[in-house]
């Protein structure tokens, strides 16, 4: 269902100038019924000036009269031939002013950890332009020395589902092109859900690193064979009657 322009201002005007029910206004303006009730109580949209849908060619007076007489009647947006065929404006997504300084760090993170993403995908994810992405990718950005890679999801510039969808699309494109990928690239192309659900790769404990080439066997090794004929006396080279010599020296 098409929505009127300036929905909240239109709802303010309908609440102030008609007896249409809150539910009818909520359905027409795409709002919640409690939100319309808050407008009537003055808790919501305080200071918003009402937008007349009749004079602005969105509703007819007859349609409003029908809705006032019948609470079950659903308001219909007036047909506007001038609005037909209009498409949503295409371009980079809007980024709030408070987060725009974080975009270069997010771009650097995407370029570093997901080099398979196209510039157009990065532009849609963080709301930037291709020249900026190119300058960061080629490390010619004026502030590249002070930039650090930060996950755009952690910065709130995009959702994890959006990032995963872009990565999967890049993976499908590489598979279609038949481009050989390294193990590191395959791991980067996994979505978050796939990487978390996979088995952990076994790792050698730090205490025994470097000993992985040794094997244990049941038979005697070379050291055991060499030490088989040794006894304690021959090992320490002790004299047979050393105690008697010591006593003789003491008596003198």
Short mmCIF file of C-alpha atoms in Angstrom, two decimals:
data_model
loop_
_atom_site.label_atom_id
_atom_site.label_comp_id
_atom_site.label_asym_id
_atom_site.label_seq_id
_atom_site.Cartn_x
_atom_site.Cartn_y
_atom_site.Cartn_z
CA UNK A 1 0.00 0.00 0.00
CA UNK A 2 1.32 3.46 -0.94
CA UNK A 3 1.96 5.90 1.88
CA UNK A 4 1.28 9.64 1.80
CA UNK A 5 4.20 12.05 1.95
CA UNK A 6 5.01 13.55 5.36
CA UNK A 7 3.13 10.77 7.12
CA UNK A 8 3.46 12.10 10.66
CA UNK A 9 2.45 15.63 9.69
CA UNK A 10 -0.52 14.20 7.76
CA UNK A 11 -1.54 12.21 10.85
CA UNK A 12 -1.34 15.39 12.94
CA UNK A 13 -3.71 17.16 10.55
CA UNK A 14 -6.18 14.24 10.46
CA UNK A 15 -6.22 14.04 14.27
CA UNK A 16 -6.83 17.79 14.63
CA UNK A 17 -9.36 18.29 11.81
CA UNK A 18 -11.36 15.06 11.48
CA UNK A 19 -13.18 12.49 13.61
CA UNK A 20 -11.55 9.52 11.90
CA UNK A 21 -10.53 6.74 14.29
CA UNK A 22 -6.94 6.28 15.38
CA UNK A 23 -6.79 2.90 13.63
CA UNK A 24 -7.89 4.37 10.30
CA UNK A 25 -5.29 7.14 10.54
CA UNK A 26 -2.60 4.64 11.57
CA UNK A 27 -3.38 2.37 8.60
CA UNK A 28 -3.37 5.28 6.15
CA UNK A 29 -0.16 6.87 7.43
CA UNK A 30 1.76 3.67 8.15
CA UNK A 31 1.99 4.36 11.89
CA UNK A 32 1.12 2.39 14.99
CA UNK A 33 -2.27 3.04 16.56
CA UNK A 34 -0.64 3.94 19.88
CA UNK A 35 1.57 6.44 18.08
CA UNK A 36 -1.52 8.15 16.66
CA UNK A 37 -3.02 8.19 20.13
CA UNK A 38 0.18 9.78 21.41
CA UNK A 39 -0.22 12.49 18.76
CA UNK A 40 -3.72 13.16 20.04
CA UNK A 41 -2.47 13.33 23.64
CA UNK A 42 0.37 15.67 22.71
CA UNK A 43 3.10 13.19 23.68
CA UNK A 44 4.20 12.46 20.11
CA UNK A 45 5.10 14.86 17.28
CA UNK A 46 5.03 17.90 19.55
CA UNK A 47 5.63 21.01 17.46
CA UNK A 48 4.95 19.25 14.14
CA UNK A 49 2.75 21.34 11.88
CA UNK A 50 -0.16 19.49 10.30
CA UNK A 51 0.03 18.71 6.57
CA UNK A 52 -3.34 18.99 4.80
CA UNK A 53 -3.73 15.91 2.55
CA UNK A 54 -6.76 17.42 0.74
CA UNK A 55 -5.10 20.59 -0.52
CA UNK A 56 -1.93 18.61 -1.31
CA UNK A 57 -3.77 16.17 -3.57
CA UNK A 58 -3.47 13.08 -1.37
CA UNK A 59 -7.06 12.68 -0.15
CA UNK A 60 -10.48 13.89 -1.21
CA UNK A 61 -13.05 15.42 1.09
CA UNK A 62 -15.50 12.66 0.08
CA UNK A 63 -13.01 9.97 1.18
CA UNK A 64 -12.65 11.64 4.57
CA UNK A 65 -16.44 11.88 4.94
CA UNK A 66 -16.83 8.15 4.19
CA UNK A 67 -14.19 7.27 6.78
CA UNK A 68 -15.90 9.43 9.42
CA UNK A 69 -19.23 7.69 8.85
CA UNK A 70 -17.83 4.15 8.68
CA UNK A 71 -15.05 3.23 11.17
CA UNK A 72 -14.27 0.12 9.10
CA UNK A 73 -13.57 2.13 5.94
CA UNK A 74 -9.93 2.25 4.89
CA UNK A 75 -8.66 5.53 3.51
CA UNK A 76 -7.34 5.32 -0.04
CA UNK A 77 -4.57 7.53 -1.29
CA UNK A 78 -5.74 9.70 -4.16
CA UNK A 79 -4.36 8.74 -7.56
CA UNK A 80 -1.70 11.19 -8.63
CA UNK A 81 -0.63 10.81 -12.25
CA UNK A 82 2.43 13.01 -11.68
CA UNK A 83 3.77 10.56 -9.10
CA UNK A 84 3.57 7.53 -11.38
CA UNK A 85 6.80 6.06 -12.67
CA UNK A 86 8.95 7.72 -10.04
CA UNK A 87 11.83 5.57 -8.86
CA UNK A 88 13.68 5.65 -5.61
CA UNK A 89 16.79 7.77 -5.84
CA UNK A 90 19.87 5.63 -6.30
CA UNK A 91 23.15 6.47 -4.64
CA UNK A 92 25.22 5.86 -1.50
CA UNK A 93 23.30 5.38 1.69
CA UNK A 94 22.97 8.26 4.11
CA UNK A 95 25.47 8.23 6.96
CA UNK A 96 24.83 10.33 10.09
CA UNK A 97 27.25 13.19 10.69
CA UNK A 98 28.45 11.60 13.93
CA UNK A 99 29.69 8.50 12.10
CA UNK A 100 31.13 9.99 8.93
CA UNK A 101 34.62 10.28 10.39
CA UNK A 102 34.57 6.50 10.95
CA UNK A 103 33.97 5.62 7.30
CA UNK A 104 37.66 5.63 6.22
CA UNK A 105 38.52 3.14 8.99
CA UNK A 106 35.64 0.92 7.92
CA UNK A 107 36.73 1.10 4.27
CA UNK A 108 40.28 0.17 5.27
CA UNK A 109 38.92 -2.86 7.19
CA UNK A 110 36.88 -4.03 4.20
CA UNK A 111 39.77 -3.54 1.78
CA UNK A 112 42.15 -5.42 4.08
CA UNK A 113 40.01 -8.35 5.16
CA UNK A 114 37.66 -8.63 2.18
CA UNK A 115 39.64 -7.61 -0.91
CA UNK A 116 37.23 -9.65 -3.03
CA UNK A 117 34.48 -7.05 -2.49
CA UNK A 118 33.95 -4.70 -5.41
CA UNK A 119 34.10 -0.95 -4.92
CA UNK A 120 30.37 -0.70 -5.62
CA UNK A 121 29.64 -3.18 -2.80
CA UNK A 122 31.81 -1.27 -0.32
CA UNK A 123 30.14 1.98 -1.38
CA UNK A 124 26.70 0.52 -0.62
CA UNK A 125 27.80 -0.95 2.72
CA UNK A 126 29.31 2.16 4.30
CA UNK A 127 27.82 4.96 2.15
CA UNK A 128 30.91 6.32 0.45
CA UNK A 129 32.20 7.07 -3.04
CA UNK A 130 34.47 5.08 -5.36
CA UNK A 131 37.28 7.70 -5.44
CA UNK A 132 37.57 7.45 -1.66
CA UNK A 133 37.73 3.66 -1.82
CA UNK A 134 40.35 3.80 -4.57
CA UNK A 135 42.55 6.20 -2.60
CA UNK A 136 42.41 3.93 0.47
CA UNK A 137 42.98 0.78 -1.58
CA UNK A 138 46.03 2.36 -3.24
CA UNK A 139 47.10 3.98 0.07
CA UNK A 140 47.10 7.48 -1.40
CA UNK A 141 44.49 8.83 1.03
CA UNK A 142 45.61 12.03 2.75
CA UNK A 143 45.09 10.53 6.22
CA UNK A 144 46.18 6.95 5.53
CA UNK A 145 48.98 7.07 8.13
CA UNK A 146 46.50 7.75 10.95
CA UNK A 147 43.85 5.25 9.88
CA UNK A 148 43.20 1.92 11.56
CA UNK A 149 40.96 -0.88 10.21
CA UNK A 150 37.71 -1.14 12.18
CA UNK A 151 34.79 -3.48 11.50
CA UNK A 152 31.93 -1.45 9.91
CA UNK A 153 29.40 -3.58 11.81
CA UNK A 154 30.99 -2.56 15.12
CA UNK A 155 30.85 1.07 14.00
CA UNK A 156 27.16 0.78 13.15
CA UNK A 157 27.67 1.66 9.48
CA UNK A 158 26.06 -1.54 8.22
CA UNK A 159 24.39 -4.71 9.49
CA UNK A 160 26.10 -8.08 9.79
CA UNK A 161 23.51 -9.61 7.47
CA UNK A 162 24.31 -7.00 4.81
CA UNK A 163 28.03 -7.70 5.08
CA UNK A 164 27.47 -11.46 4.90
CA UNK A 165 25.25 -11.07 1.83
CA UNK A 166 27.90 -8.99 0.06
CA UNK A 167 30.61 -11.53 0.91
CA UNK A 168 28.49 -14.44 -0.33
CA UNK A 169 27.76 -12.58 -3.56
CA UNK A 170 31.48 -12.01 -4.08
CA UNK A 171 32.11 -15.71 -3.40
CA UNK A 172 29.51 -16.74 -5.99
CA UNK A 173 31.03 -14.37 -8.55
CA UNK A 174 34.52 -15.79 -8.02
CA UNK A 175 33.18 -19.33 -8.28
CA UNK A 176 31.44 -18.47 -11.55
CA UNK A 177 34.62 -16.95 -12.96
CA UNK A 178 36.61 -20.02 -11.95
CA UNK A 179 39.26 -17.97 -10.19
CA UNK A 180 41.55 -20.02 -7.97
CA UNK A 181 41.42 -18.96 -4.34
CA UNK A 182 43.84 -19.58 -1.51
CA UNK A 183 42.80 -21.05 1.85
CA UNK A 184 42.91 -17.59 3.45
CA UNK A 185 40.58 -16.21 0.77
CA UNK A 186 38.14 -19.08 1.26
CA UNK A 187 38.02 -18.41 4.98
CA UNK A 188 37.34 -14.72 4.31
CA UNK A 189 34.45 -15.58 2.01
CA UNK A 190 32.64 -17.52 4.73
CA UNK A 191 29.74 -15.78 6.41
CA UNK A 192 29.69 -15.25 10.16
CA UNK A 193 27.20 -18.07 10.72
CA UNK A 194 29.25 -20.53 8.68
CA UNK A 195 32.53 -19.66 10.38
CA UNK A 196 31.01 -19.95 13.87
CA UNK A 197 29.27 -23.26 13.12
CA UNK A 198 32.45 -24.91 11.77
CA UNK A 199 34.64 -27.23 13.82
CA UNK A 200 37.57 -25.66 15.58
CA UNK A 201 40.89 -26.38 13.91
CA UNK A 202 43.07 -28.53 16.23
CA UNK A 203 46.09 -26.65 17.47
CA UNK A 204 49.28 -27.92 19.08
CA UNK A 205 49.70 -26.76 22.71
CA UNK A 206 52.39 -24.15 23.18
CA UNK A 207 54.28 -26.35 25.65
CA UNK A 208 55.05 -29.01 23.02
CA UNK A 209 55.55 -26.82 19.96
CA UNK A 210 58.47 -28.11 17.90
CA UNK A 211 57.98 -31.72 19.11
CA UNK A 212 55.32 -32.64 16.57
CA UNK A 213 57.86 -34.54 14.41
CA UNK A 214 58.80 -36.93 17.22
CA UNK A 215 57.17 -40.34 17.45
CA UNK A 216 56.90 -42.75 20.36
CA UNK A 217 57.72 -46.44 19.96
CA UNK A 218 57.61 -49.46 22.27
CA UNK A 219 61.10 -50.72 21.40
CA UNK A 220 64.32 -49.47 23.05
CA UNK A 221 65.94 -46.51 21.40
CA UNK A 222 69.61 -45.99 20.64
CA UNK A 223 70.34 -44.27 23.98
CA UNK A 224 68.90 -47.23 25.88
CA UNK A 225 71.03 -49.65 23.88
CA UNK A 226 74.20 -47.65 24.51
CA UNK A 227 73.51 -47.39 28.25
CA UNK A 228 72.57 -51.03 28.74
CA UNK A 229 76.11 -52.12 29.76
CA UNK A 230 76.79 -49.28 32.22
CA UNK A 231 76.60 -49.55 36.02
CA UNK A 232 76.82 -46.95 38.78
CA UNK A 233 80.48 -47.67 39.67
CA UNK A 234 81.77 -47.28 36.15
CA UNK A 235 79.67 -44.17 35.64
CA UNK A 236 81.01 -42.25 38.66
CA UNK A 237 84.53 -43.83 38.59
CA UNK A 238 84.56 -44.55 42.31
CA UNK A 239 87.54 -46.45 43.86
CA UNK A 240 86.81 -49.88 45.20
CA UNK A 241 88.29 -49.24 48.71
CA UNK A 242 88.04 -45.47 48.86
CA UNK A 243 86.72 -45.52 52.44
CA UNK A 244 89.85 -47.22 53.85
CA UNK A 245 92.22 -44.63 52.29
CA UNK A 246 90.28 -41.82 53.87
CA UNK A 247 90.50 -43.44 57.31
CA UNK A 248 94.25 -43.89 56.98
CA UNK A 249 94.78 -40.22 56.18
CA UNK A 250 92.79 -39.19 59.25
CA UNK A 251 94.84 -41.43 61.57
CA UNK A 252 98.07 -39.77 60.52
#
